[in-house]
Coordinates of C-alpha atoms and ligand atoms in Angstrom, one line a residue:
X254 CA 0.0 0.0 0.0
X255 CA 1.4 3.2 -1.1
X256 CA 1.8 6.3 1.6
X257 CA -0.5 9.3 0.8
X258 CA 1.0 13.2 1.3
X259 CA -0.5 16.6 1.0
X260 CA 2.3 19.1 0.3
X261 CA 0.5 22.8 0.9
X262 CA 2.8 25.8 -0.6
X263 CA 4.0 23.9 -3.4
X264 CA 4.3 26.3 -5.8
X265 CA 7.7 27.1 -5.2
X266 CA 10.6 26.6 -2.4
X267 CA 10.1 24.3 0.6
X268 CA 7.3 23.2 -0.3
X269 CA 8.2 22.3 -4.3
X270 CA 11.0 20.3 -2.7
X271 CA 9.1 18.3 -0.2
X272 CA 7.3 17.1 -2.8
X273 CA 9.7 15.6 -4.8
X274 CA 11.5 14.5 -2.3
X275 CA 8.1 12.3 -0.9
X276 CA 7.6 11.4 -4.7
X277 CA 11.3 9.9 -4.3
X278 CA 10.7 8.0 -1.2
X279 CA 7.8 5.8 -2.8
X280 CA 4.5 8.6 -1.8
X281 CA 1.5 9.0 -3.5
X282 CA 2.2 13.1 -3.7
X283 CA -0.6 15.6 -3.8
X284 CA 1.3 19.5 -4.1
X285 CA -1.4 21.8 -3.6
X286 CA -0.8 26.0 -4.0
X287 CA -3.0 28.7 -5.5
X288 CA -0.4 29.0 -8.9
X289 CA -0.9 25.8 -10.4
X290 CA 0.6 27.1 -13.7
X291 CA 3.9 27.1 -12.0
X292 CA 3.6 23.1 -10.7
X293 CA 3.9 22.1 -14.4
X294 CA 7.5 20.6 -13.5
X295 CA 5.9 18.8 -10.1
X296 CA 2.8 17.4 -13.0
X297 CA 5.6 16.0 -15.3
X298 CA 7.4 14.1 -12.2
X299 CA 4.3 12.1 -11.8
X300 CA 3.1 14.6 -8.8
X301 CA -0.8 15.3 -8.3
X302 CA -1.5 18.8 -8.4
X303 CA -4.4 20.2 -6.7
X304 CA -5.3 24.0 -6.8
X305 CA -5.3 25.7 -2.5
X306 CA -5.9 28.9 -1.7
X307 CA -5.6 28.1 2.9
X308 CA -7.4 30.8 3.3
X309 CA -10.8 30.2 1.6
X310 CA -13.0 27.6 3.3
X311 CA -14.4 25.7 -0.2
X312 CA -11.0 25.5 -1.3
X313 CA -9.6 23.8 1.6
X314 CA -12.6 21.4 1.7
X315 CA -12.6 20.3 -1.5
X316 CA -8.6 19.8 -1.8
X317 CA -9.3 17.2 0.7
X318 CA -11.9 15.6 -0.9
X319 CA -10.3 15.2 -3.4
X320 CA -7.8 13.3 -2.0
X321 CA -9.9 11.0 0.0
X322 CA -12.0 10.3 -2.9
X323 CA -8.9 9.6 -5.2
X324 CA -6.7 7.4 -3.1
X325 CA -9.2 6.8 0.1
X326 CA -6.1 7.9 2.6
X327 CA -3.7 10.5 4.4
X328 CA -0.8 9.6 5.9
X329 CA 1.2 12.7 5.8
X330 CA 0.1 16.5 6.1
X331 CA 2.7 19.0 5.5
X332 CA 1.7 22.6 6.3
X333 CA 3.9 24.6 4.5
X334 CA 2.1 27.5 2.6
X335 CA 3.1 30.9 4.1
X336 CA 4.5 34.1 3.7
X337 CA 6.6 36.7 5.3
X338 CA 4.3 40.4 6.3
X339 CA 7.3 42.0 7.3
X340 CA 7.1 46.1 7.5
X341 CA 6.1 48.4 10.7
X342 CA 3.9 48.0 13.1
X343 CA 2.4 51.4 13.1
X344 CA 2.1 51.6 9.6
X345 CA 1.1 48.0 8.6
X346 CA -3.0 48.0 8.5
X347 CA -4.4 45.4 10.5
X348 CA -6.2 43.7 7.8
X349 CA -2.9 42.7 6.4
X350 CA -1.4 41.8 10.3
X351 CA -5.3 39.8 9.8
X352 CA -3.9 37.9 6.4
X353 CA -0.8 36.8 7.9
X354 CA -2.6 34.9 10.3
X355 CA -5.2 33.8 7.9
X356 CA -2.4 32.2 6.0
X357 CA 0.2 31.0 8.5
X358 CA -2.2 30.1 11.1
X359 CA -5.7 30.0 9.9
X360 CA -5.0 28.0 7.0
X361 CA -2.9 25.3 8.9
X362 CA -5.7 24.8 11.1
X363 CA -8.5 24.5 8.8
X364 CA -6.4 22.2 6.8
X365 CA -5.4 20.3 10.3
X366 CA -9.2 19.9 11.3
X367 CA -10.1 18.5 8.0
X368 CA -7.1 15.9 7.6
X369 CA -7.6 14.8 11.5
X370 CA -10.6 12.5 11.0
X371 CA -9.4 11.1 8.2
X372 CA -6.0 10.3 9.6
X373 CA -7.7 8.5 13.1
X374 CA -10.1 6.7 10.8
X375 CA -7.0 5.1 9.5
X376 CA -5.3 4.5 12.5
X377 CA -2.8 7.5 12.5
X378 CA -1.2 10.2 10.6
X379 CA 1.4 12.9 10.5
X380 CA 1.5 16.3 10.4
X381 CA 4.3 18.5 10.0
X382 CA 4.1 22.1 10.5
X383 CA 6.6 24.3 9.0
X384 CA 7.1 27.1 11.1
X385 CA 10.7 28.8 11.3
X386 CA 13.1 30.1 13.7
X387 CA 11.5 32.8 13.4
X388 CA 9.0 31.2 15.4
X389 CA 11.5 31.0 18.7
X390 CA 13.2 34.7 17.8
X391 CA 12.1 38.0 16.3
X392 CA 14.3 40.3 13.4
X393 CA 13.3 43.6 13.4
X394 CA 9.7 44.8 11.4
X395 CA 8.9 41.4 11.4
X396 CA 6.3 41.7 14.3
X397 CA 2.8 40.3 12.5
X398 CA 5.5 37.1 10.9
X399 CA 6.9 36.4 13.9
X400 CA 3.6 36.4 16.0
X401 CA 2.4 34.0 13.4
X402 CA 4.9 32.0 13.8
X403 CA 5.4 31.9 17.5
X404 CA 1.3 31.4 17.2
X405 CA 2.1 27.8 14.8
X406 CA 4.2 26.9 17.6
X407 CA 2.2 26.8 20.4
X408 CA -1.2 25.6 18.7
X409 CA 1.7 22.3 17.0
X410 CA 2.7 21.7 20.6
X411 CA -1.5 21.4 21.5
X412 CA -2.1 19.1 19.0
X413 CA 0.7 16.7 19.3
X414 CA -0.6 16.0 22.9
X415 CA -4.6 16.2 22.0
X416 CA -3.8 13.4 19.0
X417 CA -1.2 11.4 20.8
X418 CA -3.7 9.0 21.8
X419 CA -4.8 8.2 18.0
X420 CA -1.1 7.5 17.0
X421 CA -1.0 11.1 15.2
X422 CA 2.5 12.3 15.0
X423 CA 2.8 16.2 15.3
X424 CA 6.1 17.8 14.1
X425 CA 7.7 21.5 13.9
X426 CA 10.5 22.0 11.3
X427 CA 11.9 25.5 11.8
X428 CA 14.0 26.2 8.8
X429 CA 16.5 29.0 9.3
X430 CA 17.3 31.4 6.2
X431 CA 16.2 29.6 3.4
X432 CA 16.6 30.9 -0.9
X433 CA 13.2 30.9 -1.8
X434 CA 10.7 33.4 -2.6
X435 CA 9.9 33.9 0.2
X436 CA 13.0 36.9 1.0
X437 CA 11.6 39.1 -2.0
X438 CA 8.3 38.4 -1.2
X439 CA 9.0 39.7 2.8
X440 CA 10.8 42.8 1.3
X441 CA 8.0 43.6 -1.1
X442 CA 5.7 43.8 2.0
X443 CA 8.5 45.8 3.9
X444 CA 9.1 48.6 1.3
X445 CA 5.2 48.8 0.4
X446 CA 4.2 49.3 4.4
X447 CA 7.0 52.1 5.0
X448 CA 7.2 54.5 2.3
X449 CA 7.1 58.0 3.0
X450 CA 7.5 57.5 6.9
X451 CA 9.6 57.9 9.2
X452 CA 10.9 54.4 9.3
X453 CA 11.3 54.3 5.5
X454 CA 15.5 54.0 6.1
X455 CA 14.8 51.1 8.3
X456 CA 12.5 49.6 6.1
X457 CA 15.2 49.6 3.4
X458 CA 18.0 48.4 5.3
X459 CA 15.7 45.3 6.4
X460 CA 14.5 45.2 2.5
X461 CA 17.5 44.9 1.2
X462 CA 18.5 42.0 4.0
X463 CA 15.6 40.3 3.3
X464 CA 15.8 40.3 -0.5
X465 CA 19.5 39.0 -0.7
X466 CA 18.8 35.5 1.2
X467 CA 16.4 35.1 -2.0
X468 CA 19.3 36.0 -4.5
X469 CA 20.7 32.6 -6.3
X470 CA 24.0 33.2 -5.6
X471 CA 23.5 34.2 -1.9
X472 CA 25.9 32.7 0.6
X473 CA 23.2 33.5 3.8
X474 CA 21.1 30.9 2.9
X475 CA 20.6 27.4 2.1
X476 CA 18.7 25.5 -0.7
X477 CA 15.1 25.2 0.2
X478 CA 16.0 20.6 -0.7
X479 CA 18.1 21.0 2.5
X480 CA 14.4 21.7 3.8
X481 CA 12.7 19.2 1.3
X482 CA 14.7 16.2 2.5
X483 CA 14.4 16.8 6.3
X484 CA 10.8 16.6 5.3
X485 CA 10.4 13.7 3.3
X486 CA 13.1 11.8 6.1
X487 CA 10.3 12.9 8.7
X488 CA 7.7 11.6 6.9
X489 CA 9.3 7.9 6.9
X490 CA 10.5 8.2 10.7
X491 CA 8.2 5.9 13.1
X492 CA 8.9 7.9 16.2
X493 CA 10.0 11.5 15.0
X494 CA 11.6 14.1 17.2
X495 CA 8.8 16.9 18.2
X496 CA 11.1 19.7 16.3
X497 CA 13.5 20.0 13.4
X498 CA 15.9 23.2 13.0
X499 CA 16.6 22.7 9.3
X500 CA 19.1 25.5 7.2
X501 CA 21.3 27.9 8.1
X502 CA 21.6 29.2 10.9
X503 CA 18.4 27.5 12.8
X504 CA 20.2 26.5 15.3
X505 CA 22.9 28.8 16.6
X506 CA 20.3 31.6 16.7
X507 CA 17.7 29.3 18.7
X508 CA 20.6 28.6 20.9
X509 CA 21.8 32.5 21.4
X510 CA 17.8 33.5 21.6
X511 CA 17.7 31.3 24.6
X512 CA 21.0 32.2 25.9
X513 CA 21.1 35.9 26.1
X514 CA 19.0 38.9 27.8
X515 CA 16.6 40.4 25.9
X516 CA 18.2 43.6 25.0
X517 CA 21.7 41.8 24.0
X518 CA 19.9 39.8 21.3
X519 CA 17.7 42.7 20.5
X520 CA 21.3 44.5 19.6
X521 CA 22.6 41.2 17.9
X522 CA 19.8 41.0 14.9
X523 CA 19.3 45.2 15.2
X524 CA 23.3 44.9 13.9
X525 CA 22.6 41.7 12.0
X526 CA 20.4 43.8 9.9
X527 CA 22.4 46.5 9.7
X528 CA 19.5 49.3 11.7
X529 CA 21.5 49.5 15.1
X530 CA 22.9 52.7 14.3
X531 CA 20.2 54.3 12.9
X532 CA 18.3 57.4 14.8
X533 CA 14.9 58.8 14.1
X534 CA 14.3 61.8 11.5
X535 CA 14.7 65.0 13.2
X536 CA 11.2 66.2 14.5
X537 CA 9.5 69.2 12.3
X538 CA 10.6 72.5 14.3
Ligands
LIG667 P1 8.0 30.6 -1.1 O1 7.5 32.0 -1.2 O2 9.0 30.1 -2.1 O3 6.7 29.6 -1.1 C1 5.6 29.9 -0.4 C2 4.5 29.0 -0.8 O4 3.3 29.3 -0.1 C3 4.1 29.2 -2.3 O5 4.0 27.9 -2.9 C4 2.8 29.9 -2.3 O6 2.0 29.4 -3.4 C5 2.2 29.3 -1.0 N1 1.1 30.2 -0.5 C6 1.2 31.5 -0.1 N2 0.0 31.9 0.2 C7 -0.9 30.9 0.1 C8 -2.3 30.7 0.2 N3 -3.1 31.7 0.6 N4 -2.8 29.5 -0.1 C9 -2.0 28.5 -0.5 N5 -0.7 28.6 -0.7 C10 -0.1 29.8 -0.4 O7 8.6 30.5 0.4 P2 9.2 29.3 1.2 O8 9.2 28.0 0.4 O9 10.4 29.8 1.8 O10 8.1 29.2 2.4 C11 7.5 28.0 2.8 C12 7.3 28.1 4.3 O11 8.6 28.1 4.9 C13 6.5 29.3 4.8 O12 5.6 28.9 5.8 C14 7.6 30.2 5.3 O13 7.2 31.1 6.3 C15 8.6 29.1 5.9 N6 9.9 29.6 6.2 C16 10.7 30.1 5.1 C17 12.0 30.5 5.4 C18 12.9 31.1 4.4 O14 14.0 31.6 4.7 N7 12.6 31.0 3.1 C19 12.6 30.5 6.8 C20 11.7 29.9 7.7 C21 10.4 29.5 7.4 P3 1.0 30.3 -4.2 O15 1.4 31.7 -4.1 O16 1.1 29.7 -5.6 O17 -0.3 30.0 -3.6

């Protein structure tokens, strides 16, 4: 009997990766993201490609539906889709601080509720939930992100206990900075919530961080497979660990998050971006 996945987010990145690398390991792969266009290449490597948008409620239903109906099984649930709604807190507007958590959140949970009944009909299940070390440590103008994140963390930890019983496994992977998308994407959000204020030099410093972990030749960050493979090797393991760090530099900065004082690791990503020596505007006389 072949092992069924859902891949959410596979458009691109991550979750492109985690897909072929479940095709690899023997899965029956379903890749699900709102650009099926750009799954063509996931299509020709025998991959099923369903069209998701997390946040819309028919969507989600009927993605796993399908699924059911097609192959009558889930064993593996990855929850990858996501984005990064970096930019200012004072000048983000709520309804898009309200969208990040539709997507990063809302979406994983929605997709979790549905794939829960059919996973202890069958006896068991895993879900992984790709969170980030940004979910254990904050960067600067990344305040609605972070609080997604740190929110996918605490709701994972709930569930692993609540389906422990029903032999569902519940796992974090955290990647650290990882060349996807998702870096220009993050700055696009950071340049568009800032201009013309007074953060606007901020803003670009952190833009212009952010866009270069997504550059192909960038040295900051890994390839999103290093990601892909932790995932599909999860996927096989019978008694997984409760959380991955994946990528560079997940771990040393979950380590130095827990080791030092808040304001010592504030100054260690404010210089990390490069914003610690920057001052506010003068004030209008
Ligand atoms: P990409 O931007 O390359 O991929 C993001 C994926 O999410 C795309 O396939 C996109 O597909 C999908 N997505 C976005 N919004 C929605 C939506 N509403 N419904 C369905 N799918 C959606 O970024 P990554 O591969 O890097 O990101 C994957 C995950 O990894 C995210 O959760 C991200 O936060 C996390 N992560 C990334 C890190 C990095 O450095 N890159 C570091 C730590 C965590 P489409 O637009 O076609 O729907």
């Amino acid at each position: 009997m072949q092992r069924v996945a859902l891949v959410t987010g596979a458009s691109s990145g991550i979750g492109a990766a985690a897909a072929r690398r479940l095709k690899d390991a023997g899965f029956v792969v379903y890749a699900a993201a709102r650009r099926v266009e750009q799954m063509s290449s996931l299509k020709d490597a025998g991959i099923e490609v369903l069209c998701l948008d997390v946040t819309d409620e028919t969507s989600v239903s009927t993605a796993v539906k399908t699924i059911v109906d097609r192959s009558a099984r889930l064993d593996v649930l990855v929850n990858n889709a996501g984005y990064g709604s970096y930019g200012v807190i004072e000048t983000t507007p709520l309804g898009e601080g309200r969208n990040q958590f539709e997507v990063n959140l809302f979406g994983l949970a929605r997709l979790t509720q549905l794939v829960l009944p059919v996973m202890r009909e069958q006896g068991g299940g895993t879900v992984i939930n790709v969170s980030s070390m940004g979910g254990k440590l904050v960067a600067p103008l990344g305040g609605w992100y972070h609080a997604s994140k740190y929110g996918v963390e605490a709701f994972s930890d709930a569930l692993r206990m609540e389906t422990a019983p029903f032999g569902i496994r519940v796992v974090i992977v955290e990647p650290g900075s990882i060349r996807t998308q998702w870096g220009t994407i993050a700055a696009e959000h950071v340049r568009g919530s800032t201009r013309s204020t007074p953060y606007e030099d901020m803003a670009e410093q952190v833009a212009k961080n952010l866009a270069t972990s997504a550059e192909p030749t960038t040295r900051t960050a890994s390839d999103p497979d290093v990601v892909g493979r932790a995932i599909a090797r999860i996927a096989q393991t019978r008694r997984p660990r409760t959380r991955y760090r994946v990528g560079l530099g997940a771990t040393p900065m979950v380590f130095l998050r827990w080791l030092l004082p808040d304001r010592a690791f504030d100054s260690l990503v404010r210089r990390a971006f490069g914003v610690h020596r920057l001052t506010a505007p003068p004030r209008p006389a």
